[in-house]
Amino acid sequence: MTAFAGVSPRHSRRPRLANCVPRLGHRLVVLQITRVTPFLVDTGGSKSWLFVKLDTDDGLVGWGEAYTQQDRDAAMLAHLVEMGRHLVGRGPFAIKHFSSVMYLDYALRRPAMEFWSALSALEQAMWDIAGKACGQPVYNLLGGPCRARIRVYANGWSEQSRTPDQYAQRACEVVARGFTALKFDPFSNPWRTHIGRAEEDLAVERVRAVREAVGSSVEILIEVHRRLAPNEAIRIAGRLEQFQPFWYEEPIDPEDMAGLAEVRRRTSLPVVTGEALYSKAQFAQVFAQRAADILNPDVCNCGGILALKEIASAAGQHAAGLGLHSEFLDHRVLCQLGVARE
C-alpha cells in the first residue's frame, strides 16, 4: 500500500468557475484536490488491485480503479503517483482538461497501457467527486439513464475445469444460479499464436459439452484471449459455428486490425475486441476497418468514464454492440454501470 501527498502548484488567487459547485443559497463553493493516495492491494491471486483516493479541501473524496496486469502493477503504480502530482491544488471538475494535458504534456502523445490505466483511475475519482458535490449519481451528469435493467453474463466459472464433462457440470451449476449467458475460454494455457490439432479438438469438445449441457436457450460466449493466428482463428470459428456462440472474443492480436477484419469477414460469429485497446484512436481504427461486431472496452484502461461514454456513442453510430469488460465485482463495475444505463 502506497500513499503520498503532492505539492500545490502555483495558481491564480481568483477561483476558476470550473472548480466551483453551487450549494444552498446559491453560494459557489471552491473545491480543490488536496491529496492523492494510491492503494496497491495484494488479492492473493495472479493480479493485484490498484485503487486511488482523491481528497478535497471540502471533505469530499473520490475513488478510482486502474487496470493491472501481473508483474506490471508496480509500473502502473508509478504512473499513478507521477500523474497524481498534477492534480494536487487543482479542481476536480476539469476532467476533460486533465485528461488532455496528461496525454499531450505528460505522455507526449506516446502513451502505453500503464498510462491509460493510471489516467482511467484518476479520471473516475474526479467524476466520483463531481457526483457527490452535485448530489447526483454520475450517470445523471452524463445525460441520465435510458434503461433500468442490464443483462449480464457469468465469467470465471470454468477456470478450474479441464475435461469437457467438468466444463458441462460447472456450466449447469452457473445456469442454476440464474445466469442466461456464460463466457469461457475453451483453450488451455500457455497463450501462444499456434496451437496443435489435439488442443484445438479439445477446445471444440469443451464447447460442444457446454452447449449440450445448457441447451439452446442459454447464450455461450467464447473467449480466446488474443492467442490465435488469423488463419487458425478462421478455421476454429468454422468449427464452432454449429454451437451458435453469442460472440467470439479477441480471437487474434487486437493490434492486427486488418487480420481481425479478415477474421470477421470469414466467419458468421460476431467478433469482439476492445479490452486490450487503450484509446479512442484505436477504437476509431476498429470502426474504419469494420474489424468487429461488438466492443468490450474497460473503464479502467480506456481513459476513464468520459472516454468510455464517447467510445460507446461511436459504437452506436457504427451499429456495433457493446459488452463492457470487467474481471471482478469491484469499483469498475459501478463505473461501467453508470455508462451502461445511458
PDB file of N, CA and C in Angstrom, residues 66-124:
ATOM      1  N   ALA A  66      -7.559   1.394 -11.342  1.00  0.00           N
ATOM      2  CA  ALA A  66      -6.730   1.197 -12.526  1.00  0.00           C
ATOM      3  C   ALA A  66      -6.696  -0.281 -12.888  1.00  0.00           C
ATOM      4  N   TYR A  67      -6.616  -0.560 -14.161  1.00  0.00           N
ATOM      5  CA  TYR A  67      -6.390  -1.932 -14.619  1.00  0.00           C
ATOM      6  C   TYR A  67      -4.978  -2.353 -14.224  1.00  0.00           C
ATOM      7  N   THR A  68      -4.810  -3.590 -13.843  1.00  0.00           N
ATOM      8  CA  THR A  68      -3.481  -4.104 -13.531  1.00  0.00           C
ATOM      9  C   THR A  68      -3.220  -5.384 -14.308  1.00  0.00           C
ATOM     10  N   GLN A  69      -1.955  -5.705 -14.417  1.00  0.00           N
ATOM     11  CA  GLN A  69      -1.544  -6.940 -15.066  1.00  0.00           C
ATOM     12  C   GLN A  69      -0.389  -7.534 -14.279  1.00  0.00           C
ATOM     13  N   GLN A  70      -0.347  -8.827 -14.220  1.00  0.00           N
ATOM     14  CA  GLN A  70       0.681  -9.499 -13.433  1.00  0.00           C
ATOM     15  C   GLN A  70       2.081  -9.015 -13.825  1.00  0.00           C
ATOM     16  N   ASP A  71       2.882  -8.671 -12.842  1.00  0.00           N
ATOM     17  CA  ASP A  71       4.268  -8.219 -12.987  1.00  0.00           C
ATOM     18  C   ASP A  71       4.396  -6.825 -13.607  1.00  0.00           C
ATOM     19  N   ARG A  72       3.268  -6.144 -13.838  1.00  0.00           N
ATOM     20  CA  ARG A  72       3.329  -4.777 -14.358  1.00  0.00           C
ATOM     21  C   ARG A  72       2.645  -3.785 -13.419  1.00  0.00           C
ATOM     22  N   ASP A  73       2.157  -4.276 -12.261  1.00  0.00           N
ATOM     23  CA  ASP A  73       1.413  -3.399 -11.372  1.00  0.00           C
ATOM     24  C   ASP A  73       2.301  -2.326 -10.747  1.00  0.00           C
ATOM     25  N   ALA A  74       3.591  -2.611 -10.532  1.00  0.00           N
ATOM     26  CA  ALA A  74       4.489  -1.602  -9.961  1.00  0.00           C
ATOM     27  C   ALA A  74       4.664  -0.432 -10.914  1.00  0.00           C
ATOM     28  N   ALA A  75       4.754  -0.729 -12.217  1.00  0.00           N
ATOM     29  CA  ALA A  75       4.874   0.336 -13.213  1.00  0.00           C
ATOM     30  C   ALA A  75       3.603   1.169 -13.269  1.00  0.00           C
ATOM     31  N   MET A  76       2.451   0.521 -13.140  1.00  0.00           N
ATOM     32  CA  MET A  76       1.181   1.256 -13.148  1.00  0.00           C
ATOM     33  C   MET A  76       1.057   2.135 -11.910  1.00  0.00           C
ATOM     34  N   LEU A  77       1.521   1.627 -10.782  1.00  0.00           N
ATOM     35  CA  LEU A  77       1.517   2.425  -9.562  1.00  0.00           C
ATOM     36  C   LEU A  77       2.406   3.659  -9.726  1.00  0.00           C
ATOM     37  N   ALA A  78       3.565   3.498 -10.351  1.00  0.00           N
ATOM     38  CA  ALA A  78       4.476   4.627 -10.558  1.00  0.00           C
ATOM     39  C   ALA A  78       3.828   5.711 -11.419  1.00  0.00           C
ATOM     40  N   HIS A  79       3.114   5.306 -12.467  1.00  0.00           N
ATOM     41  CA  HIS A  79       2.403   6.281 -13.295  1.00  0.00           C
ATOM     42  C   HIS A  79       1.339   6.998 -12.475  1.00  0.00           C
ATOM     43  N   LEU A  80       0.631   6.257 -11.655  1.00  0.00           N
ATOM     44  CA  LEU A  80      -0.426   6.854 -10.843  1.00  0.00           C
ATOM     45  C   LEU A  80       0.148   7.902  -9.894  1.00  0.00           C
ATOM     46  N   VAL A  81       1.282   7.599  -9.304  1.00  0.00           N
ATOM     47  CA  VAL A  81       1.937   8.544  -8.392  1.00  0.00           C
ATOM     48  C   VAL A  81       2.360   9.802  -9.139  1.00  0.00           C
ATOM     49  N   GLU A  82       3.050   9.635 -10.264  1.00  0.00           N
ATOM     50  CA  GLU A  82       3.561  10.790 -11.002  1.00  0.00           C
ATOM     51  C   GLU A  82       2.437  11.644 -11.576  1.00  0.00           C
ATOM     52  N   MET A  83       1.413  11.003 -12.143  1.00  0.00           N
ATOM     53  CA  MET A  83       0.309  11.757 -12.731  1.00  0.00           C
ATOM     54  C   MET A  83      -0.539  12.411 -11.649  1.00  0.00           C
ATOM     55  N   GLY A  84      -0.649  11.766 -10.490  1.00  0.00           N
ATOM     56  CA  GLY A  84      -1.432  12.329  -9.408  1.00  0.00           C
ATOM     57  C   GLY A  84      -0.882  13.637  -8.895  1.00  0.00           C
ATOM     58  N   ARG A  85       0.420  13.836  -8.989  1.00  0.00           N
ATOM     59  CA  ARG A  85       1.027  15.094  -8.534  1.00  0.00           C
ATOM     60  C   ARG A  85       0.426  16.295  -9.244  1.00  0.00           C
ATOM     61  N   HIS A  86       0.006  16.088 -10.481  1.00  0.00           N
ATOM     62  CA  HIS A  86      -0.517  17.199 -11.276  1.00  0.00           C
ATOM     63  C   HIS A  86      -1.946  17.581 -10.890  1.00  0.00           C
ATOM     64  N   LEU A  87      -2.584  16.788 -10.037  1.00  0.00           N
ATOM     65  CA  LEU A  87      -3.942  17.097  -9.611  1.00  0.00           C
ATOM     66  C   LEU A  87      -3.990  17.897  -8.316  1.00  0.00           C
ATOM     67  N   VAL A  88      -2.963  17.795  -7.497  1.00  0.00           N
ATOM     68  CA  VAL A  88      -2.983  18.463  -6.199  1.00  0.00           C
ATOM     69  C   VAL A  88      -3.013  19.977  -6.395  1.00  0.00           C
ATOM     70  N   GLY A  89      -3.985  20.628  -5.730  1.00  0.00           N
ATOM     71  CA  GLY A  89      -4.157  22.065  -5.867  1.00  0.00           C
ATOM     72  C   GLY A  89      -5.087  22.456  -6.992  1.00  0.00           C
ATOM     73  N   ARG A  90      -5.575  21.488  -7.742  1.00  0.00           N
ATOM     74  CA  ARG A  90      -6.475  21.773  -8.867  1.00  0.00           C
ATOM     75  C   ARG A  90      -7.884  21.308  -8.538  1.00  0.00           C
ATOM     76  N   GLY A  91      -8.832  21.755  -9.330  1.00  0.00           N
ATOM     77  CA  GLY A  91     -10.229  21.414  -9.099  1.00  0.00           C
ATOM     78  C   GLY A  91     -10.600  20.078  -9.707  1.00  0.00           C
ATOM     79  N   PRO A  92     -11.588  19.385  -9.140  1.00  0.00           N
ATOM     80  CA  PRO A  92     -11.982  18.064  -9.632  1.00  0.00           C
ATOM     81  C   PRO A  92     -12.929  18.076 -10.819  1.00  0.00           C
ATOM     82  N   PHE A  93     -13.399  19.264 -11.226  1.00  0.00           N
ATOM     83  CA  PHE A  93     -14.380  19.324 -12.309  1.00  0.00           C
ATOM     84  C   PHE A  93     -13.753  19.448 -13.697  1.00  0.00           C
ATOM     85  N   ALA A  94     -12.487  19.801 -13.770  1.00  0.00           N
ATOM     86  CA  ALA A  94     -11.828  19.978 -15.073  1.00  0.00           C
ATOM     87  C   ALA A  94     -11.354  18.628 -15.601  1.00  0.00           C
ATOM     88  N   ILE A  95     -12.280  17.720 -15.770  1.00  0.00           N
ATOM     89  CA  ILE A  95     -11.952  16.337 -16.113  1.00  0.00           C
ATOM     90  C   ILE A  95     -11.379  16.233 -17.525  1.00  0.00           C
ATOM     91  N   LYS A  96     -12.042  16.835 -18.479  1.00  0.00           N
ATOM     92  CA  LYS A  96     -11.587  16.777 -19.867  1.00  0.00           C
ATOM     93  C   LYS A  96     -10.214  17.449 -20.004  1.00  0.00           C
ATOM     94  N   HIS A  97     -10.043  18.565 -19.334  1.00  0.00           N
ATOM     95  CA  HIS A  97      -8.777  19.289 -19.398  1.00  0.00           C
ATOM     96  C   HIS A  97      -7.640  18.443 -18.843  1.00  0.00           C
ATOM     97  N   PHE A  98      -7.866  17.805 -17.691  1.00  0.00           N
ATOM     98  CA  PHE A  98      -6.827  16.983 -17.088  1.00  0.00           C
ATOM     99  C   PHE A  98      -6.427  15.837 -18.013  1.00  0.00           C
ATOM    100  N   SER A  99      -7.403  15.153 -18.595  1.00  0.00           N
ATOM    101  CA  SER A  99      -7.099  14.038 -19.499  1.00  0.00           C
ATOM    102  C   SER A  99      -6.292  14.518 -20.695  1.00  0.00           C
ATOM    103  N   SER A 100      -6.665  15.665 -21.237  1.00  0.00           N
ATOM    104  CA  SER A 100      -5.959  16.211 -22.395  1.00  0.00           C
ATOM    105  C   SER A 100      -4.526  16.589 -22.056  1.00  0.00           C
ATOM    106  N   VAL A 101      -4.340  17.258 -20.927  1.00  0.00           N
ATOM    107  CA  VAL A 101      -2.994  17.680 -20.524  1.00  0.00           C
ATOM    108  C   VAL A 101      -2.105  16.467 -20.261  1.00  0.00           C
ATOM    109  N   MET A 102      -2.653  15.437 -19.641  1.00  0.00           N
ATOM    110  CA  MET A 102      -1.853  14.236 -19.364  1.00  0.00           C
ATOM    111  C   MET A 102      -1.409  13.568 -20.667  1.00  0.00           C
ATOM    112  N   TYR A 103      -2.292  13.539 -21.649  1.00  0.00           N
ATOM    113  CA  TYR A 103      -1.941  12.915 -22.931  1.00  0.00           C
ATOM    114  C   TYR A 103      -0.907  13.748 -23.693  1.00  0.00           C
ATOM    115  N   LEU A 104      -1.120  15.059 -23.712  1.00  0.00           N
ATOM    116  CA  LEU A 104      -0.254  15.920 -24.519  1.00  0.00           C
ATOM    117  C   LEU A 104       1.073  16.240 -23.838  1.00  0.00           C
ATOM    118  N   ASP A 105       1.034  16.568 -22.557  1.00  0.00           N
ATOM    119  CA  ASP A 105       2.224  17.084 -21.882  1.00  0.00           C
ATOM    120  C   ASP A 105       2.932  16.063 -21.003  1.00  0.00           C
ATOM    121  N   TYR A 106       2.200  15.086 -20.487  1.00  0.00           N
ATOM    122  CA  TYR A 106       2.839  14.063 -19.659  1.00  0.00           C
ATOM    123  C   TYR A 106       3.295  12.887 -20.527  1.00  0.00           C
ATOM    124  N   ALA A 107       2.366  12.337 -21.312  1.00  0.00           N
ATOM    125  CA  ALA A 107       2.702  11.193 -22.162  1.00  0.00           C
ATOM    126  C   ALA A 107       3.365  11.601 -23.463  1.00  0.00           C
ATOM    127  N   LEU A 108       3.275  12.889 -23.811  1.00  0.00           N
ATOM    128  CA  LEU A 108       3.848  13.405 -25.062  1.00  0.00           C
ATOM    129  C   LEU A 108       3.376  12.611 -26.277  1.00  0.00           C
ATOM    130  N   ARG A 109       2.087  12.279 -26.266  1.00  0.00           N
ATOM    131  CA  ARG A 109       1.408  11.608 -27.380  1.00  0.00           C
ATOM    132  C   ARG A 109       1.920  10.192 -27.655  1.00  0.00           C
ATOM    133  N   ARG A 110       2.619   9.576 -26.712  1.00  0.00           N
ATOM    134  CA  ARG A 110       3.054   8.195 -26.919  1.00  0.00           C
ATOM    135  C   ARG A 110       2.794   7.366 -25.655  1.00  0.00           C
ATOM    136  N   PRO A 111       1.533   7.212 -25.309  1.00  0.00           N
ATOM    137  CA  PRO A 111       1.169   6.515 -24.067  1.00  0.00           C
ATOM    138  C   PRO A 111       1.174   4.996 -24.231  1.00  0.00           C
ATOM    139  N   ALA A 112       1.411   4.305 -23.140  1.00  0.00           N
ATOM    140  CA  ALA A 112       1.314   2.845 -23.098  1.00  0.00           C
ATOM    141  C   ALA A 112       0.157   2.458 -22.178  1.00  0.00           C
ATOM    142  N   MET A 113      -0.048   1.157 -21.994  1.00  0.00           N
ATOM    143  CA  MET A 113      -1.149   0.683 -21.166  1.00  0.00           C
ATOM    144  C   MET A 113      -1.062   1.231 -19.751  1.00  0.00           C
ATOM    145  N   GLU A 114       0.163   1.352 -19.208  1.00  0.00           N
ATOM    146  CA  GLU A 114       0.323   1.857 -17.852  1.00  0.00           C
ATOM    147  C   GLU A 114      -0.224   3.274 -17.722  1.00  0.00           C
ATOM    148  N   PHE A 115       0.007   4.093 -18.744  1.00  0.00           N
ATOM    149  CA  PHE A 115      -0.515   5.462 -18.734  1.00  0.00           C
ATOM    150  C   PHE A 115      -2.038   5.456 -18.725  1.00  0.00           C
ATOM    151  N   TRP A 116      -2.637   4.708 -19.649  1.00  0.00           N
ATOM    152  CA  TRP A 116      -4.089   4.714 -19.760  1.00  0.00           C
ATOM    153  C   TRP A 116      -4.754   4.165 -18.504  1.00  0.00           C
ATOM    154  N   SER A 117      -4.119   3.182 -17.875  1.00  0.00           N
ATOM    155  CA  SER A 117      -4.685   2.619 -16.648  1.00  0.00           C
ATOM    156  C   SER A 117      -4.675   3.646 -15.521  1.00  0.00           C
ATOM    157  N   ALA A 118      -3.546   4.343 -15.351  1.00  0.00           N
ATOM    158  CA  ALA A 118      -3.453   5.358 -14.302  1.00  0.00           C
ATOM    159  C   ALA A 118      -4.402   6.519 -14.571  1.00  0.00           C
ATOM    160  N   LEU A 119      -4.455   6.968 -15.823  1.00  0.00           N
ATOM    161  CA  LEU A 119      -5.368   8.060 -16.170  1.00  0.00           C
ATOM    162  C   LEU A 119      -6.810   7.670 -15.890  1.00  0.00           C
ATOM    163  N   SER A 120      -7.168   6.446 -16.217  1.00  0.00           N
ATOM    164  CA  SER A 120      -8.541   5.983 -16.010  1.00  0.00           C
ATOM    165  C   SER A 120      -8.928   6.062 -14.546  1.00  0.00           C
ATOM    166  N   ALA A 121      -8.025   5.633 -13.666  1.00  0.00           N
ATOM    167  CA  ALA A 121      -8.322   5.650 -12.233  1.00  0.00           C
ATOM    168  C   ALA A 121      -8.515   7.072 -11.724  1.00  0.00           C
ATOM    169  N   LEU A 122      -7.632   7.981 -12.100  1.00  0.00           N
ATOM    170  CA  LEU A 122      -7.730   9.368 -11.647  1.00  0.00           C
ATOM    171  C   LEU A 122      -8.991  10.032 -12.194  1.00  0.00           C
ATOM    172  N   GLU A 123      -9.309   9.750 -13.440  1.00  0.00           N
ATOM    173  CA  GLU A 123     -10.497  10.338 -14.069  1.00  0.00           C
ATOM    174  C   GLU A 123     -11.771   9.857 -13.388  1.00  0.00           C
ATOM    175  N   GLN A 124     -11.849   8.567 -13.073  1.00  0.00           N
ATOM    176  CA  GLN A 124     -13.013   8.041 -12.353  1.00  0.00           C
ATOM    177  C   GLN A 124     -13.194   8.739 -11.006  1.00  0.00           C
TER     178      GLN A 124
END
